[in-house]
Structures are given as C-alpha cells and as structure tokens.
C-alpha cells in the first residue's frame, strides 16, 4: 500500500509500479523527467505520459479518500 499525507491508498486503487517509480524519482529525488528517461532507458514521451497518468490517478484516489486538493 502507498501512504501519502497519512492517507493509505490500496495498490488495487493506486498507481502501478512503473508510475510509482516515475513520480517518486521526479518528486522526491528531484530528478528531471529527461534524467529519469535517460536512467531508465525510456523515451522522454513515455516518462511524461506515465507521470501525467499517475498524477491524475493519484489525485482521483486522494479525492475518493476525502482529501481536498
């Protein structure tokens, strides 16, 4: 499970492993999307699209848990 801001998000409702990694690499480590793409050996467009989808899903999950964004 993922715990964000004290809210537990079940993996069944949360992000997939790849998107988790992309979000964490960018948000927590401060890596730029271009650096993440290079390090993972992926096209920049793939990293950007996965990141965008992950943020939308994360916002939806948090909203369903009653977190006001």
PDB file of N, H, CA, C and O in Angstrom:
ATOM      1  N   UNK A   1       0.828  -1.184   0.000  1.00  0.00           N
ATOM      2  CA  UNK A   1       0.000   0.000   0.000  1.00  0.00           C
ATOM      3  C   UNK A   1       0.877   1.254   0.000  1.00  0.00           C
ATOM      4  O   UNK A   1       2.024   1.218   0.445  1.00  0.00           O
ATOM      5  N   UNK A   2       0.340   2.330  -0.489  1.00  0.00           N
ATOM      6  H   UNK A   2      -0.592   2.359  -0.850  1.00  0.00           H
ATOM      7  CA  UNK A   2       1.019   3.612  -0.534  1.00  0.00           C
ATOM      8  C   UNK A   2       0.371   4.516   0.502  1.00  0.00           C
ATOM      9  O   UNK A   2      -0.853   4.646   0.533  1.00  0.00           O
ATOM     10  N   UNK A   3       1.177   5.142   1.349  1.00  0.00           N
ATOM     11  H   UNK A   3       2.171   5.037   1.323  1.00  0.00           H
ATOM     12  CA  UNK A   3       0.653   6.088   2.326  1.00  0.00           C
ATOM     13  C   UNK A   3       1.168   7.465   1.947  1.00  0.00           C
ATOM     14  O   UNK A   3       2.376   7.692   1.880  1.00  0.00           O
ATOM     15  N   UNK A   4       0.249   8.372   1.701  1.00  0.00           N
ATOM     16  H   UNK A   4      -0.733   8.188   1.755  1.00  0.00           H
ATOM     17  CA  UNK A   4       0.595   9.711   1.268  1.00  0.00           C
ATOM     18  C   UNK A   4      -0.167  10.709   2.117  1.00  0.00           C
ATOM     19  O   UNK A   4      -1.398  10.724   2.116  1.00  0.00           O
ATOM     20  N   UNK A   5       0.556  11.530   2.831  1.00  0.00           N
ATOM     21  H   UNK A   5       1.556  11.517   2.832  1.00  0.00           H
ATOM     22  CA  UNK A   5      -0.089  12.518   3.697  1.00  0.00           C
ATOM     23  C   UNK A   5      -0.993  11.889   4.729  1.00  0.00           C
ATOM     24  O   UNK A   5      -2.015  12.467   5.100  1.00  0.00           O
ATOM     25  N   UNK A   6      -0.621  10.692   5.203  1.00  0.00           N
ATOM     26  H   UNK A   6       0.210  10.223   4.902  1.00  0.00           H
ATOM     27  CA  UNK A   6      -1.419   9.998   6.198  1.00  0.00           C
ATOM     28  C   UNK A   6      -2.595   9.240   5.624  1.00  0.00           C
ATOM     29  O   UNK A   6      -3.353   8.622   6.371  1.00  0.00           O
ATOM     30  N   UNK A   7      -2.766   9.275   4.294  1.00  0.00           N
ATOM     31  H   UNK A   7      -2.150   9.777   3.687  1.00  0.00           H
ATOM     32  CA  UNK A   7      -3.868   8.565   3.641  1.00  0.00           C
ATOM     33  C   UNK A   7      -3.317   7.294   3.013  1.00  0.00           C
ATOM     34  O   UNK A   7      -2.389   7.339   2.205  1.00  0.00           O
ATOM     35  N   UNK A   8      -3.895   6.164   3.391  1.00  0.00           N
ATOM     36  H   UNK A   8      -4.649   6.128   4.047  1.00  0.00           H
ATOM     37  CA  UNK A   8      -3.478   4.879   2.855  1.00  0.00           C
ATOM     38  C   UNK A   8      -4.246   4.606   1.562  1.00  0.00           C
ATOM     39  O   UNK A   8      -5.476   4.638   1.536  1.00  0.00           O
ATOM     40  N   UNK A   9      -3.495   4.336   0.490  1.00  0.00           N
ATOM     41  H   UNK A   9      -2.496   4.310   0.512  1.00  0.00           H
ATOM     42  CA  UNK A   9      -4.113   4.040  -0.803  1.00  0.00           C
ATOM     43  C   UNK A   9      -3.779   2.602  -1.158  1.00  0.00           C
ATOM     44  O   UNK A   9      -2.612   2.253  -1.332  1.00  0.00           O
ATOM     45  N   UNK A  10      -4.814   1.762  -1.265  1.00  0.00           N
ATOM     46  H   UNK A  10      -5.762   2.046  -1.124  1.00  0.00           H
ATOM     47  CA  UNK A  10      -4.606   0.372  -1.634  1.00  0.00           C
ATOM     48  C   UNK A  10      -3.985   0.284  -3.017  1.00  0.00           C
ATOM     49  O   UNK A  10      -4.326   1.063  -3.907  1.00  0.00           O
ATOM     50  N   UNK A  11      -3.074  -0.663  -3.200  1.00  0.00           N
ATOM     51  H   UNK A  11      -2.796  -1.296  -2.477  1.00  0.00           H
ATOM     52  CA  UNK A  11      -2.458  -0.829  -4.515  1.00  0.00           C
ATOM     53  C   UNK A  11      -3.493  -1.138  -5.586  1.00  0.00           C
ATOM     54  O   UNK A  11      -3.313  -0.790  -6.753  1.00  0.00           O
ATOM     55  N   UNK A  12      -4.585  -1.796  -5.184  1.00  0.00           N
ATOM     56  H   UNK A  12      -4.732  -2.079  -4.236  1.00  0.00           H
ATOM     57  CA  UNK A  12      -5.637  -2.095  -6.161  1.00  0.00           C
ATOM     58  C   UNK A  12      -6.230  -0.820  -6.737  1.00  0.00           C
ATOM     59  O   UNK A  12      -6.659  -0.802  -7.891  1.00  0.00           O
ATOM     60  N   UNK A  13      -6.259   0.253  -5.941  1.00  0.00           N
ATOM     61  H   UNK A  13      -5.910   0.238  -5.004  1.00  0.00           H
ATOM     62  CA  UNK A  13      -6.811   1.527  -6.389  1.00  0.00           C
ATOM     63  C   UNK A  13      -5.715   2.508  -6.795  1.00  0.00           C
ATOM     64  O   UNK A  13      -5.969   3.484  -7.501  1.00  0.00           O
ATOM     65  N   UNK A  14      -4.501   2.237  -6.341  1.00  0.00           N
ATOM     66  H   UNK A  14      -4.294   1.444  -5.768  1.00  0.00           H
ATOM     67  CA  UNK A  14      -3.409   3.192  -6.532  1.00  0.00           C
ATOM     68  C   UNK A  14      -2.682   3.049  -7.851  1.00  0.00           C
ATOM     69  O   UNK A  14      -3.219   2.534  -8.832  1.00  0.00           O
ATOM     70  N   UNK A  15      -1.459   3.515  -7.849  1.00  0.00           N
ATOM     71  H   UNK A  15      -1.023   3.933  -7.053  1.00  0.00           H
ATOM     72  CA  UNK A  15      -0.642   3.553  -9.042  1.00  0.00           C
ATOM     73  C   UNK A  15      -0.030   2.190  -9.325  1.00  0.00           C
ATOM     74  O   UNK A  15       0.043   1.331  -8.447  1.00  0.00           O
ATOM     75  N   UNK A  16       0.412   2.008 -10.572  1.00  0.00           N
ATOM     76  H   UNK A  16       0.353   2.706 -11.285  1.00  0.00           H
ATOM     77  CA  UNK A  16       1.157   0.789 -10.864  1.00  0.00           C
ATOM     78  C   UNK A  16       2.627   1.034 -10.532  1.00  0.00           C
ATOM     79  O   UNK A  16       3.036   2.174 -10.313  1.00  0.00           O
ATOM     80  N   UNK A  17       3.406  -0.020 -10.496  1.00  0.00           N
ATOM     81  H   UNK A  17       3.074  -0.946 -10.674  1.00  0.00           H
ATOM     82  CA  UNK A  17       4.798   0.085 -10.091  1.00  0.00           C
ATOM     83  C   UNK A  17       5.621   1.048 -10.916  1.00  0.00           C
ATOM     84  O   UNK A  17       6.436   1.796 -10.375  1.00  0.00           O
ATOM     85  N   UNK A  18       5.417   1.037 -12.219  1.00  0.00           N
ATOM     86  H   UNK A  18       4.756   0.430 -12.659  1.00  0.00           H
ATOM     87  CA  UNK A  18       6.194   1.928 -13.081  1.00  0.00           C
ATOM     88  C   UNK A  18       5.874   3.389 -12.788  1.00  0.00           C
ATOM     89  O   UNK A  18       6.777   4.220 -12.685  1.00  0.00           O
ATOM     90  N   UNK A  19       4.611   3.694 -12.657  1.00  0.00           N
ATOM     91  H   UNK A  19       3.878   3.019 -12.741  1.00  0.00           H
ATOM     92  CA  UNK A  19       4.217   5.078 -12.401  1.00  0.00           C
ATOM     93  C   UNK A  19       4.670   5.538 -11.025  1.00  0.00           C
ATOM     94  O   UNK A  19       5.081   6.685 -10.850  1.00  0.00           O
ATOM     95  N   UNK A  20       4.591   4.630 -10.038  1.00  0.00           N
ATOM     96  H   UNK A  20       4.257   3.698 -10.181  1.00  0.00           H
ATOM     97  CA  UNK A  20       5.101   4.959  -8.706  1.00  0.00           C
ATOM     98  C   UNK A  20       6.546   5.414  -8.810  1.00  0.00           C
ATOM     99  O   UNK A  20       6.929   6.437  -8.241  1.00  0.00           O
ATOM    100  N   UNK A  21       7.338   4.654  -9.533  1.00  0.00           N
ATOM    101  H   UNK A  21       7.027   3.823  -9.994  1.00  0.00           H
ATOM    102  CA  UNK A  21       8.766   4.959  -9.655  1.00  0.00           C
ATOM    103  C   UNK A  21       8.971   6.303 -10.335  1.00  0.00           C
ATOM    104  O   UNK A  21       9.796   7.100  -9.889  1.00  0.00           O
ATOM    105  N   UNK A  22       8.240   6.565 -11.400  1.00  0.00           N
ATOM    106  H   UNK A  22       7.570   5.918 -11.762  1.00  0.00           H
ATOM    107  CA  UNK A  22       8.394   7.829 -12.120  1.00  0.00           C
ATOM    108  C   UNK A  22       8.052   9.017 -11.232  1.00  0.00           C
ATOM    109  O   UNK A  22       8.772  10.015 -11.222  1.00  0.00           O
ATOM    110  N   UNK A  23       6.968   8.914 -10.494  1.00  0.00           N
ATOM    111  H   UNK A  23       6.383   8.103 -10.502  1.00  0.00           H
ATOM    112  CA  UNK A  23       6.548  10.006  -9.618  1.00  0.00           C
ATOM    113  C   UNK A  23       7.564  10.217  -8.508  1.00  0.00           C
ATOM    114  O   UNK A  23       7.948  11.350  -8.221  1.00  0.00           O
ATOM    115  N   UNK A  24       7.998   9.135  -7.888  1.00  0.00           N
ATOM    116  H   UNK A  24       7.686   8.214  -8.121  1.00  0.00           H
ATOM    117  CA  UNK A  24       8.967   9.260  -6.798  1.00  0.00           C
ATOM    118  C   UNK A  24      10.302   9.803  -7.279  1.00  0.00           C
ATOM    119  O   UNK A  24      10.903  10.651  -6.620  1.00  0.00           O
ATOM    120  N   UNK A  25      10.768   9.320  -8.424  1.00  0.00           N
ATOM    121  H   UNK A  25      10.279   8.631  -8.959  1.00  0.00           H
ATOM    122  CA  UNK A  25      12.042   9.809  -8.946  1.00  0.00           C
ATOM    123  C   UNK A  25      11.987  11.305  -9.219  1.00  0.00           C
ATOM    124  O   UNK A  25      12.962  12.020  -8.988  1.00  0.00           O
ATOM    125  N   UNK A  26      10.855  11.772  -9.708  1.00  0.00           N
ATOM    126  H   UNK A  26      10.063  11.191  -9.895  1.00  0.00           H
ATOM    127  CA  UNK A  26      10.734  13.201 -10.017  1.00  0.00           C
ATOM    128  C   UNK A  26      10.462  14.025  -8.753  1.00  0.00           C
ATOM    129  O   UNK A  26      11.168  14.994  -8.474  1.00  0.00           O
ATOM    130  N   UNK A  27       9.453  13.640  -8.009  1.00  0.00           N
ATOM    131  H   UNK A  27       8.880  12.853  -8.236  1.00  0.00           H
ATOM    132  CA  UNK A  27       9.009  14.460  -6.882  1.00  0.00           C
ATOM    133  C   UNK A  27       9.932  14.377  -5.675  1.00  0.00           C
ATOM    134  O   UNK A  27      10.199  15.393  -5.033  1.00  0.00           O
ATOM    135  N   UNK A  28      10.415  13.208  -5.364  1.00  0.00           N
ATOM    136  H   UNK A  28      10.199  12.383  -5.885  1.00  0.00           H
ATOM    137  CA  UNK A  28      11.193  13.023  -4.148  1.00  0.00           C
ATOM    138  C   UNK A  28      12.679  13.256  -4.386  1.00  0.00           C
ATOM    139  O   UNK A  28      13.328  13.965  -3.616  1.00  0.00           O
ATOM    140  N   UNK A  29      13.218  12.670  -5.437  1.00  0.00           N
ATOM    141  H   UNK A  29      12.691  12.095  -6.063  1.00  0.00           H
ATOM    142  CA  UNK A  29      14.658  12.795  -5.665  1.00  0.00           C
ATOM    143  C   UNK A  29      15.024  14.075  -6.394  1.00  0.00           C
ATOM    144  O   UNK A  29      16.181  14.496  -6.381  1.00  0.00           O
ATOM    145  N   UNK A  30      14.030  14.698  -7.034  1.00  0.00           N
ATOM    146  H   UNK A  30      13.090  14.356  -7.044  1.00  0.00           H
ATOM    147  CA  UNK A  30      14.303  15.942  -7.740  1.00  0.00           C
ATOM    148  C   UNK A  30      14.869  15.755  -9.136  1.00  0.00           C
ATOM    149  O   UNK A  30      15.266  16.724  -9.784  1.00  0.00           O
ATOM    150  N   UNK A  31      14.908  14.504  -9.604  1.00  0.00           N
ATOM    151  H   UNK A  31      14.586  13.718  -9.077  1.00  0.00           H
ATOM    152  CA  UNK A  31      15.393  14.283 -10.966  1.00  0.00           C
ATOM    153  C   UNK A  31      14.434  14.902 -11.973  1.00  0.00           C
ATOM    154  O   UNK A  31      13.221  14.905 -11.767  1.00  0.00           O
ATOM    155  N   UNK A  32      14.973  15.414 -13.036  1.00  0.00           N
ATOM    156  H   UNK A  32      15.959  15.413 -13.203  1.00  0.00           H
ATOM    157  CA  UNK A  32      14.139  15.939 -14.123  1.00  0.00           C
ATOM    158  C   UNK A  32      13.641  14.767 -14.957  1.00  0.00           C
ATOM    159  O   UNK A  32      14.249  13.697 -14.979  1.00  0.00           O
ATOM    160  N   UNK A  33      12.524  14.990 -15.641  1.00  0.00           N
ATOM    161  H   UNK A  33      12.030  15.859 -15.623  1.00  0.00           H
ATOM    162  CA  UNK A  33      11.943  13.922 -16.469  1.00  0.00           C
ATOM    163  C   UNK A  33      12.961  13.406 -17.485  1.00  0.00           C
ATOM    164  O   UNK A  33      13.028  12.204 -17.742  1.00  0.00           O
ATOM    165  N   UNK A  34      13.735  14.292 -18.050  1.00  0.00           N
ATOM    166  H   UNK A  34      13.680  15.268 -17.841  1.00  0.00           H
ATOM    167  CA  UNK A  34      14.741  13.900 -19.043  1.00  0.00           C
ATOM    168  C   UNK A  34      15.792  12.965 -18.414  1.00  0.00           C
ATOM    169  O   UNK A  34      16.244  12.014 -19.052  1.00  0.00           O
ATOM    170  N   UNK A  35      16.168  13.243 -17.178  1.00  0.00           N
ATOM    171  H   UNK A  35      15.801  14.015 -16.660  1.00  0.00           H
ATOM    172  CA  UNK A  35      17.136  12.393 -16.479  1.00  0.00           C
ATOM    173  C   UNK A  35      16.541  11.025 -16.154  1.00  0.00           C
ATOM    174  O   UNK A  35      17.220  10.004 -16.258  1.00  0.00           O
ATOM    175  N   UNK A  36      15.282  11.014 -15.765  1.00  0.00           N
ATOM    176  H   UNK A  36      14.730  11.843 -15.680  1.00  0.00           H
ATOM    177  CA  UNK A  36      14.599   9.758 -15.473  1.00  0.00           C
ATOM    178  C   UNK A  36      14.535   8.903 -16.733  1.00  0.00           C
ATOM    179  O   UNK A  36      14.811   7.704 -16.693  1.00  0.00           O
ATOM    180  N   UNK A  37      14.171   9.519 -17.845  1.00  0.00           N
ATOM    181  H   UNK A  37      13.946  10.493 -17.878  1.00  0.00           H
ATOM    182  CA  UNK A  37      14.088   8.798 -19.113  1.00  0.00           C
ATOM    183  C   UNK A  37      15.446   8.203 -19.466  1.00  0.00           C
ATOM    184  O   UNK A  37      15.539   7.043 -19.867  1.00  0.00           O
ATOM    185  N   UNK A  38      16.478   8.992 -19.315  1.00  0.00           N
ATOM    186  H   UNK A  38      16.402   9.934 -18.989  1.00  0.00           H
ATOM    187  CA  UNK A  38      17.829   8.510 -19.639  1.00  0.00           C
ATOM    188  C   UNK A  38      18.220   7.351 -18.731  1.00  0.00           C
ATOM    189  O   UNK A  38      18.706   6.323 -19.203  1.00  0.00           O
ATOM    190  N   UNK A  39      18.007   7.516 -17.429  1.00  0.00           N
ATOM    191  H   UNK A  39      17.612   8.350 -17.045  1.00  0.00           H
ATOM    192  CA  UNK A  39      18.410   6.493 -16.473  1.00  0.00           C
ATOM    193  C   UNK A  39      17.630   5.196 -16.632  1.00  0.00           C
ATOM    194  O   UNK A  39      18.170   4.113 -16.406  1.00  0.00           O
ATOM    195  N   UNK A  40      16.368   5.301 -17.019  1.00  0.00           N
ATOM    196  H   UNK A  40      15.930   6.181 -17.202  1.00  0.00           H
ATOM    197  CA  UNK A  40      15.539   4.102 -17.204  1.00  0.00           C
ATOM    198  C   UNK A  40      15.602   3.549 -18.621  1.00  0.00           C
ATOM    199  O   UNK A  40      15.058   2.481 -18.902  1.00  0.00           O
ATOM    200  N   UNK A  41      16.271   4.282 -19.516  1.00  0.00           N
ATOM    201  H   UNK A  41      16.713   5.150 -19.288  1.00  0.00           H
ATOM    202  CA  UNK A  41      16.377   3.832 -20.901  1.00  0.00           C
ATOM    203  C   UNK A  41      15.055   3.903 -21.647  1.00  0.00           C
ATOM    204  O   UNK A  41      14.754   3.053 -22.485  1.00  0.00           O
ATOM    205  N   UNK A  42      14.268   4.928 -21.333  1.00  0.00           N
ATOM    206  H   UNK A  42      14.512   5.619 -20.653  1.00  0.00           H
ATOM    207  CA  UNK A  42      12.945   5.094 -21.946  1.00  0.00           C
ATOM    208  C   UNK A  42      12.886   6.400 -22.713  1.00  0.00           C
ATOM    209  O   UNK A  42      13.630   7.334 -22.416  1.00  0.00           O
ATOM    210  N   UNK A  43      11.994   6.469 -23.708  1.00  0.00           N
ATOM    211  H   UNK A  43      11.389   5.710 -23.950  1.00  0.00           H
ATOM    212  CA  UNK A  43      11.776   7.757 -24.372  1.00  0.00           C
ATOM    213  C   UNK A  43      11.191   8.764 -23.382  1.00  0.00           C
ATOM    214  O   UNK A  43      10.426   8.392 -22.492  1.00  0.00           O
ATOM    215  N   UNK A  44      11.548  10.023 -23.536  1.00  0.00           N
ATOM    216  H   UNK A  44      12.170  10.325 -24.259  1.00  0.00           H
ATOM    217  CA  UNK A  44      11.026  11.077 -22.672  1.00  0.00           C
ATOM    218  C   UNK A  44       9.502  11.099 -22.714  1.00  0.00           C
ATOM    219  O   UNK A  44       8.857  11.301 -21.685  1.00  0.00           O
ATOM    220  N   UNK A  45       8.928  10.897 -23.881  1.00  0.00           N
ATOM    221  H   UNK A  45       9.452  10.733 -24.717  1.00  0.00           H
ATOM    222  CA  UNK A  45       7.463  10.924 -24.011  1.00  0.00           C
ATOM    223  C   UNK A  45       6.801   9.850 -23.150  1.00  0.00           C
ATOM    224  O   UNK A  45       5.716  10.075 -22.615  1.00  0.00           O
ATOM    225  N   UNK A  46       7.436   8.692 -23.009  1.00  0.00           N
ATOM    226  H   UNK A  46       8.318   8.509 -23.444  1.00  0.00           H
ATOM    227  CA  UNK A  46       6.892   7.618 -22.172  1.00  0.00           C
ATOM    228  C   UNK A  46       6.891   8.038 -20.711  1.00  0.00           C
ATOM    229  O   UNK A  46       5.898   7.845 -20.008  1.00  0.00           O
ATOM    230  N   UNK A  47       7.986   8.604 -20.255  1.00  0.00           N
ATOM    231  H   UNK A  47       8.792   8.760 -20.826  1.00  0.00           H
ATOM    232  CA  UNK A  47       8.086   9.048 -18.867  1.00  0.00           C
ATOM    233  C   UNK A  47       7.062  10.146 -18.590  1.00  0.00           C
ATOM    234  O   UNK A  47       6.399  10.133 -17.553  1.00  0.00           O
ATOM    235  N   UNK A  48       6.934  11.091 -19.514  1.00  0.00           N
ATOM    236  H   UNK A  48       7.472  11.101 -20.357  1.00  0.00           H
ATOM    237  CA  UNK A  48       5.981  12.186 -19.319  1.00  0.00           C
ATOM    238  C   UNK A  48       4.541  11.690 -19.286  1.00  0.00           C
ATOM    239  O   UNK A  48       3.751  12.146 -18.460  1.00  0.00           O
ATOM    240  N   UNK A  49       4.194  10.771 -20.164  1.00  0.00           N
ATOM    241  H   UNK A  49       4.836  10.400 -20.835  1.00  0.00           H
ATOM    242  CA  UNK A  49       2.811  10.282 -20.199  1.00  0.00           C
ATOM    243  C   UNK A  49       2.504   9.442 -18.963  1.00  0.00           C
ATOM    244  O   UNK A  49       1.412   9.543 -18.403  1.00  0.00           O
ATOM    245  N   UNK A  50       3.457   8.611 -18.530  1.00  0.00           N
ATOM    246  H   UNK A  50       4.344   8.529 -18.985  1.00  0.00           H
ATOM    247  CA  UNK A  50       3.230   7.823 -17.319  1.00  0.00           C
ATOM    248  C   UNK A  50       3.100   8.722 -16.099  1.00  0.00           C
ATOM    249  O   UNK A  50       2.273   8.471 -15.223  1.00  0.00           O
ATOM    250  N   UNK A  51       3.914   9.763 -16.042  1.00  0.00           N
ATOM    251  H   UNK A  51       4.587   9.967 -16.754  1.00  0.00           H
ATOM    252  CA  UNK A  51       3.857  10.706 -14.927  1.00  0.00           C
ATOM    253  C   UNK A  51       2.504  11.423 -14.894  1.00  0.00           C
ATOM    254  O   UNK A  51       1.892  11.565 -13.835  1.00  0.00           O
ATOM    255  N   UNK A  52       2.054  11.866 -16.052  1.00  0.00           N
ATOM    256  H   UNK A  52       2.552  11.751 -16.912  1.00  0.00           H
ATOM    257  CA  UNK A  52       0.771  12.561 -16.141  1.00  0.00           C
ATOM    258  C   UNK A  52      -0.380  11.652 -15.718  1.00  0.00           C
ATOM    259  O   UNK A  52      -1.241  12.060 -14.939  1.00  0.00           O
ATOM    260  N   UNK A  53      -0.397  10.418 -16.231  1.00  0.00           N
ATOM    261  H   UNK A  53       0.302  10.087 -16.863  1.00  0.00           H
ATOM    262  CA  UNK A  53      -1.445   9.465 -15.854  1.00  0.00           C
ATOM    263  C   UNK A  53      -1.398   9.165 -14.364  1.00  0.00           C
ATOM    264  O   UNK A  53      -2.437   9.059 -13.711  1.00  0.00           O
ATOM    265  N   UNK A  54      -0.186   9.028 -13.827  1.00  0.00           N
ATOM    266  H   UNK A  54       0.658   9.113 -14.356  1.00  0.00           H
ATOM    267  CA  UNK A  54      -0.038   8.713 -12.410  1.00  0.00           C
ATOM    268  C   UNK A  54      -0.574   9.843 -11.532  1.00  0.00           C
ATOM    269  O   UNK A  54      -1.251   9.585 -10.537  1.00  0.00           O
ATOM    270  N   UNK A  55      -0.278  11.087 -11.892  1.00  0.00           N
ATOM    271  H   UNK A  55       0.272  11.297 -12.700  1.00  0.00           H
ATOM    272  CA  UNK A  55      -0.779  12.215 -11.100  1.00  0.00           C
ATOM    273  C   UNK A  55      -2.298  12.290 -11.130  1.00  0.00           C
ATOM    274  O   UNK A  55      -2.927  12.552 -10.105  1.00  0.00           O
ATOM    275  N   UNK A  56      -2.893  12.062 -12.299  1.00  0.00           N
ATOM    276  H   UNK A  56      -2.383  11.849 -13.132  1.00  0.00           H
ATOM    277  CA  UNK A  56      -4.355  12.077 -12.398  1.00  0.00           C
ATOM    278  C   UNK A  56      -4.967  10.989 -11.532  1.00  0.00           C
ATOM    279  O   UNK A  56      -5.949  11.221 -10.827  1.00  0.00           O
ATOM    280  N   UNK A  57      -4.376   9.793 -11.590  1.00  0.00           N
ATOM    281  H   UNK A  57      -3.578   9.604 -12.163  1.00  0.00           H
ATOM    282  CA  UNK A  57      -4.897   8.678 -10.802  1.00  0.00           C
ATOM    283  C   UNK A  57      -4.703   8.941  -9.309  1.00  0.00           C
ATOM    284  O   UNK A  57      -5.589   8.650  -8.505  1.00  0.00           O
ATOM    285  N   UNK A  58      -3.557   9.487  -8.943  1.00  0.00           N
ATOM    286  H   UNK A  58      -2.837   9.724  -9.596  1.00  0.00           H
ATOM    287  CA  UNK A  58      -3.285   9.796  -7.548  1.00  0.00           C
ATOM    288  C   UNK A  58      -4.262  10.839  -7.020  1.00  0.00           C
ATOM    289  O   UNK A  58      -4.774  10.701  -5.909  1.00  0.00           O
ATOM    290  N   UNK A  59      -4.524  11.874  -7.800  1.00  0.00           N
ATOM    291  H   UNK A  59      -4.108  11.986  -8.703  1.00  0.00           H
ATOM    292  CA  UNK A  59      -5.488  12.895  -7.396  1.00  0.00           C
ATOM    293  C   UNK A  59      -6.872  12.296  -7.206  1.00  0.00           C
ATOM    294  O   UNK A  59      -7.569  12.623  -6.245  1.00  0.00           O
ATOM    295  N   UNK A  60      -7.272  11.418  -8.121  1.00  0.00           N
ATOM    296  H   UNK A  60      -6.706  11.152  -8.901  1.00  0.00           H
ATOM    297  CA  UNK A  60      -8.583  10.779  -8.016  1.00  0.00           C
ATOM    298  C   UNK A  60      -8.662   9.919  -6.758  1.00  0.00           C
ATOM    299  O   UNK A  60      -9.655   9.964  -6.033  1.00  0.00           O
ATOM    300  N   UNK A  61      -7.605   9.128  -6.498  1.00  0.00           N
ATOM    301  H   UNK A  61      -6.798   9.091  -7.087  1.00  0.00           H
ATOM    302  CA  UNK A  61      -7.592   8.268  -5.310  1.00  0.00           C
ATOM    303  C   UNK A  61      -7.654   9.093  -4.027  1.00  0.00           C
ATOM    304  O   UNK A  61      -8.385   8.749  -3.098  1.00  0.00           O
ATOM    305  N   UNK A  62      -6.893  10.172  -3.978  1.00  0.00           N
ATOM    306  H   UNK A  62      -6.300  10.452  -4.732  1.00  0.00           H
ATOM    307  CA  UNK A  62      -6.913  11.022  -2.786  1.00  0.00           C
ATOM    308  C   UNK A  62      -8.273  11.676  -2.601  1.00  0.00           C
ATOM    309  O   UNK A  62      -8.768  11.791  -1.480  1.00  0.00           O
ATOM    310  N   UNK A  63      -8.873  12.102  -3.701  1.00  0.00           N
ATOM    311  H   UNK A  63      -8.471  12.008  -4.612  1.00  0.00           H
ATOM    312  CA  UNK A  63     -10.193  12.713  -3.643  1.00  0.00           C
ATOM    313  C   UNK A  63     -11.220  11.718  -3.114  1.00  0.00           C
ATOM    314  O   UNK A  63     -12.077  12.077  -2.306  1.00  0.00           O
ATOM    315  N   UNK A  64     -11.135  10.474  -3.565  1.00  0.00           N
ATOM    316  H   UNK A  64     -10.439  10.183  -4.221  1.00  0.00           H
ATOM    317  CA  UNK A  64     -12.063   9.433  -3.096  1.00  0.00           C
ATOM    318  C   UNK A  64     -11.884   9.164  -1.609  1.00  0.00           C
ATOM    319  O   UNK A  64     -12.822   8.729  -0.941  1.00  0.00           O
ATOM    320  N   UNK A  65     -10.692   9.418  -1.089  1.00  0.00           N
ATOM    321  H   UNK A  65      -9.931   9.772  -1.632  1.00  0.00           H
ATOM    322  CA  UNK A  65     -10.414   9.210   0.336  1.00  0.00           C
ATOM    323  C   UNK A  65     -10.780  10.450   1.157  1.00  0.00           C
ATOM    324  O   UNK A  65     -10.588  10.475   2.373  1.00  0.00           O
ATOM    325  N   UNK A  66     -11.306  11.473   0.488  1.00  0.00           N
ATOM    326  H   UNK A  66     -11.463  11.453  -0.499  1.00  0.00           H
ATOM    327  CA  UNK A  66     -11.757  12.657   1.192  1.00  0.00           C
ATOM    328  C   UNK A  66     -10.705  13.749   1.348  1.00  0.00           C
ATOM    329  O   UNK A  66     -10.917  14.725   2.069  1.00  0.00           O
ATOM    330  N   UNK A  67      -9.575  13.583   0.673  1.00  0.00           N
ATOM    331  H   UNK A  67      -9.402  12.790   0.088  1.00  0.00           H
ATOM    332  CA  UNK A  67      -8.526  14.595   0.727  1.00  0.00           C
ATOM    333  C   UNK A  67      -8.877  15.704  -0.252  1.00  0.00           C
ATOM    334  O   UNK A  67      -9.103  15.458  -1.437  1.00  0.00           O
ATOM    335  N   UNK A  68      -8.919  16.908   0.255  1.00  0.00           N
ATOM    336  H   UNK A  68      -8.736  17.107   1.218  1.00  0.00           H
ATOM    337  CA  UNK A  68      -9.258  18.052  -0.585  1.00  0.00           C
ATOM    338  C   UNK A  68      -8.000  18.600  -1.238  1.00  0.00           C
ATOM    339  O   UNK A  68      -7.035  18.943  -0.555  1.00  0.00           O
ATOM    340  N   UNK A  69      -8.014  18.679  -2.552  1.00  0.00           N
ATOM    341  H   UNK A  69      -8.798  18.400  -3.107  1.00  0.00           H
ATOM    342  CA  UNK A  69      -6.835  19.156  -3.279  1.00  0.00           C
ATOM    343  C   UNK A  69      -7.023  20.565  -3.768  1.00  0.00           C
ATOM    344  O   UNK A  69      -6.127  21.124  -4.400  1.00  0.00           O
TER     345      UNK A  69
END
